[in-house]
Amino acid sequence: AGPSSALFSSISWRESALLNLVLQSHYELTVVACRQGALSQVAEGQWHTAQGAVAVTKRLFASPAQTPINVCDMKATGEPLPSYPLISFALEDEDTFEDIVLYQGDDALCVILELLSTSKVLDTPSPQPHMDTGMDSSLQQANNIGTGAPAVTRINVFSAWASHNQLTEHLHTVVDGQQGPPNPAAEALASLGSM
C-alpha cells in the first residue's frame, strides 16, 4: 500500500458520482419578460398565453467553477475559479437574451432553470405542468410515444422573478460600487448571467 492507495481511499466516491451526475445532466434556462399580472400564468407554464410576454429558452452547462464578469460590459474579468460544492451554469451565446427587455415599472423578469431527464431514476410525478412548449410533461411524454424518442421529464431546479424596479435598483447599486441591501432575486438573476 503506497501513496496512491492513500489518495484513492481519501476520495469520496459518493460525492464524486453525484457531482458527475449533476455536471453531465441536461439543463435548460427559460427567461420570460412579462407584466407582473401574468406571473401566475408563467408559474403554470402558460407564458405563451400571457399578452406581451417574451420568452427565450437555452441550454445551460453545469460547472464546478465560475468566471467573474464585469456587469457593465459583460466581459470576463479573470480566470475561472473553483466554486465546488456550488455549481455554476454557463451559456455559450451571450447575445441570447437581447430580446428580453423590461420597459415599465410593472414588468417582471422570470427565470426558470430545469433539469431534463430521460432516466427512470430521476422521473418523479409532477403535480403541475412545466414551462417549455406550453405542454405539460404528461402530454410531452405522450407525444414521444411511438417516435423512438425517450420520454423527457422536466424537473424545476430553480425559479424566481424580479420586478423592473428591483432589477434597476440592484444594477445601479452594482454599477455605482455601492453595497446596498441584499436583493436575493436580483442577485440570483445577475449570477446566472455571470457564468
Coordinates of C-alpha atoms in Angstrom, one line a residue:
A1 CA 0.0 0.0 0.0
G2 CA 1.8 3.1 -1.3
P3 CA 0.9 6.8 -1.5
S4 CA -1.6 6.2 -4.4
S5 CA -3.7 3.9 -2.2
A6 CA -3.9 6.6 0.5
L7 CA -5.1 9.1 -2.1
F8 CA -7.5 6.5 -3.5
S9 CA -9.1 5.8 -0.1
S10 CA -9.4 9.6 0.6
I11 CA -11.8 10.1 -2.4
S12 CA -15.4 10.4 -1.6
W13 CA -16.8 8.2 -4.3
R14 CA -20.4 9.0 -3.4
E15 CA -19.8 12.8 -3.8
S16 CA -17.7 12.2 -6.9
A17 CA -20.5 10.2 -8.5
L18 CA -23.2 12.7 -7.6
L19 CA -21.1 15.6 -8.8
N20 CA -20.6 13.9 -12.2
L21 CA -24.4 13.1 -12.4
V22 CA -25.1 16.8 -11.8
L23 CA -22.4 18.1 -14.2
Q24 CA -23.4 15.7 -17.0
S25 CA -27.2 16.4 -16.8
H26 CA -29.0 18.4 -19.4
Y27 CA -30.3 21.8 -18.2
E28 CA -32.4 24.5 -19.8
L29 CA -32.9 28.1 -18.8
T30 CA -36.1 29.9 -19.7
V31 CA -36.2 33.7 -19.2
V32 CA -39.6 35.4 -19.6
A33 CA -40.3 39.1 -19.6
C34 CA -43.9 39.8 -18.8
R35 CA -46.2 42.0 -16.8
Q36 CA -46.5 41.3 -13.0
G37 CA -50.1 40.4 -13.6
A38 CA -49.1 37.5 -15.7
L39 CA -46.8 35.9 -13.2
S40 CA -49.4 33.2 -12.2
Q41 CA -49.6 32.2 -15.9
V42 CA -45.8 32.0 -16.1
A43 CA -45.7 29.9 -13.0
E44 CA -48.2 27.5 -14.5
G45 CA -46.2 27.2 -17.7
Q46 CA -48.7 29.2 -19.7
W47 CA -46.4 32.1 -20.6
H48 CA -47.4 31.8 -24.3
T49 CA -50.9 32.9 -23.5
A50 CA -49.8 36.0 -21.5
Q51 CA -50.3 39.1 -23.6
G52 CA -46.9 40.8 -24.5
A53 CA -44.8 38.1 -22.8
V54 CA -41.5 37.3 -24.5
A55 CA -39.6 34.1 -23.6
V56 CA -36.3 32.6 -24.6
T57 CA -35.1 29.1 -23.7
K58 CA -31.5 28.0 -24.0
R59 CA -29.4 25.0 -22.9
L60 CA -27.1 25.6 -19.9
F61 CA -23.9 23.7 -19.0
A62 CA -23.1 23.0 -15.3
S63 CA -19.6 23.5 -13.9
P64 CA -17.8 23.3 -10.6
A65 CA -16.1 26.6 -11.4
Q66 CA -17.3 30.2 -12.1
T67 CA -15.8 33.1 -14.1
P68 CA -16.3 36.6 -12.6
I69 CA -17.6 39.2 -15.0
N70 CA -17.9 42.9 -15.2
V71 CA -21.6 43.7 -15.3
C72 CA -21.2 46.9 -17.3
D73 CA -19.5 45.3 -20.3
M74 CA -20.5 41.7 -19.7
K75 CA -16.9 40.6 -20.2
A76 CA -15.0 38.0 -18.1
T77 CA -12.7 39.7 -15.6
G78 CA -10.5 36.8 -14.8
E79 CA -9.8 33.1 -15.0
P80 CA -12.4 30.5 -13.8
L81 CA -12.3 29.9 -10.1
P82 CA -13.3 26.7 -8.3
S83 CA -16.8 27.0 -6.8
Y84 CA -17.3 23.4 -5.6
P85 CA -19.6 22.5 -3.8
L86 CA -21.5 25.2 -5.5
I87 CA -22.4 24.6 -9.1
S88 CA -22.4 27.4 -11.7
F89 CA -24.1 27.4 -15.0
A90 CA -22.8 28.8 -18.3
L91 CA -24.4 29.9 -21.6
E92 CA -22.5 29.6 -24.8
D93 CA -24.3 32.5 -26.5
E94 CA -24.0 35.8 -24.6
D95 CA -26.4 37.6 -27.0
T96 CA -29.2 35.1 -26.3
F97 CA -31.4 37.4 -24.2
E98 CA -31.2 40.6 -26.3
D99 CA -34.9 40.4 -27.0
I100 CA -35.8 40.3 -23.3
V101 CA -36.4 43.9 -22.4
L102 CA -38.3 45.4 -19.4
Y103 CA -39.9 48.7 -20.3
Q104 CA -42.3 49.6 -17.4
G105 CA -42.3 49.5 -13.7
D106 CA -44.8 46.7 -13.5
D107 CA -42.8 44.5 -15.9
A108 CA -41.1 41.4 -14.4
L109 CA -38.2 39.1 -15.4
C110 CA -38.8 35.4 -14.6
V111 CA -36.1 32.8 -14.6
I112 CA -36.7 29.1 -14.7
L113 CA -33.9 26.5 -14.6
E114 CA -35.0 23.0 -15.4
L115 CA -33.2 19.6 -15.5
L116 CA -34.3 17.5 -18.4
S117 CA -34.3 13.8 -17.6
T118 CA -34.8 10.7 -19.7
S119 CA -33.8 8.5 -16.8
K120 CA -36.3 6.4 -14.8
V121 CA -34.1 7.2 -11.7
L122 CA -34.9 10.9 -11.8
D123 CA -38.5 10.6 -13.1
T124 CA -41.0 11.8 -10.4
P125 CA -44.6 12.6 -10.8
S126 CA -45.2 16.3 -11.5
P127 CA -48.2 18.0 -9.8
Q128 CA -48.3 20.8 -12.4
P129 CA -47.1 21.5 -16.0
H130 CA -43.6 22.7 -16.6
M131 CA -42.8 25.5 -18.9
D132 CA -41.3 24.8 -22.4
T133 CA -43.6 24.4 -25.3
G134 CA -46.7 25.1 -23.3
M135 CA -47.5 21.3 -23.0
D136 CA -47.5 19.6 -19.6
S137 CA -45.0 16.8 -19.1
S138 CA -47.6 14.1 -19.5
L139 CA -48.6 15.5 -22.9
Q140 CA -44.9 15.9 -23.8
Q141 CA -44.2 12.3 -22.8
A142 CA -47.3 11.1 -24.7
N143 CA -46.0 12.9 -27.8
N144 CA -42.8 10.9 -27.7
I145 CA -44.6 7.5 -27.6
G146 CA -44.1 5.6 -30.8
T147 CA -41.3 8.0 -32.0
G148 CA -38.5 6.1 -30.5
A149 CA -37.5 9.1 -28.5
P150 CA -37.3 8.6 -24.8
A151 CA -39.9 10.4 -22.6
V152 CA -38.5 13.6 -21.1
T153 CA -39.3 14.7 -17.6
R154 CA -38.7 18.3 -16.7
I155 CA -37.6 18.9 -13.1
N156 CA -37.7 22.5 -11.8
V157 CA -34.3 23.2 -10.2
F158 CA -34.8 27.0 -9.6
S159 CA -37.3 29.7 -10.4
A160 CA -37.5 33.3 -9.4
W161 CA -38.8 36.6 -10.6
A162 CA -37.8 40.2 -10.0
S163 CA -39.6 43.4 -11.0
H164 CA -38.2 46.1 -13.3
N165 CA -37.7 48.4 -10.3
Q166 CA -35.9 45.8 -8.2
L167 CA -33.5 45.0 -11.1
T168 CA -32.9 48.6 -11.9
E169 CA -32.1 49.5 -8.3
H170 CA -29.8 46.5 -7.9
L171 CA -27.9 47.2 -11.2
H172 CA -27.4 50.9 -10.2
T173 CA -26.0 49.6 -6.8
V174 CA -23.6 47.3 -8.6
V175 CA -22.5 49.8 -11.2
D176 CA -22.0 52.6 -8.6
G177 CA -20.0 50.2 -6.5
Q178 CA -22.3 50.7 -3.5
Q179 CA -23.2 47.8 -1.3
G180 CA -27.0 48.2 -0.9
P181 CA -29.4 45.9 1.0
P182 CA -29.3 42.3 -0.3
N183 CA -31.7 41.5 -3.1
P184 CA -31.7 37.7 -3.4
A185 CA -33.8 37.6 -6.5
A186 CA -31.8 40.2 -8.4
E187 CA -28.5 38.7 -7.3
A188 CA -29.7 35.2 -8.4
L189 CA -30.7 36.6 -11.8
A190 CA -27.4 38.5 -12.1
S191 CA -25.3 35.5 -11.2
L192 CA -27.0 33.4 -13.9
G193 CA -25.6 35.8 -16.4
S194 CA -22.1 35.8 -14.9
M195 CA -21.1 32.3 -15.8

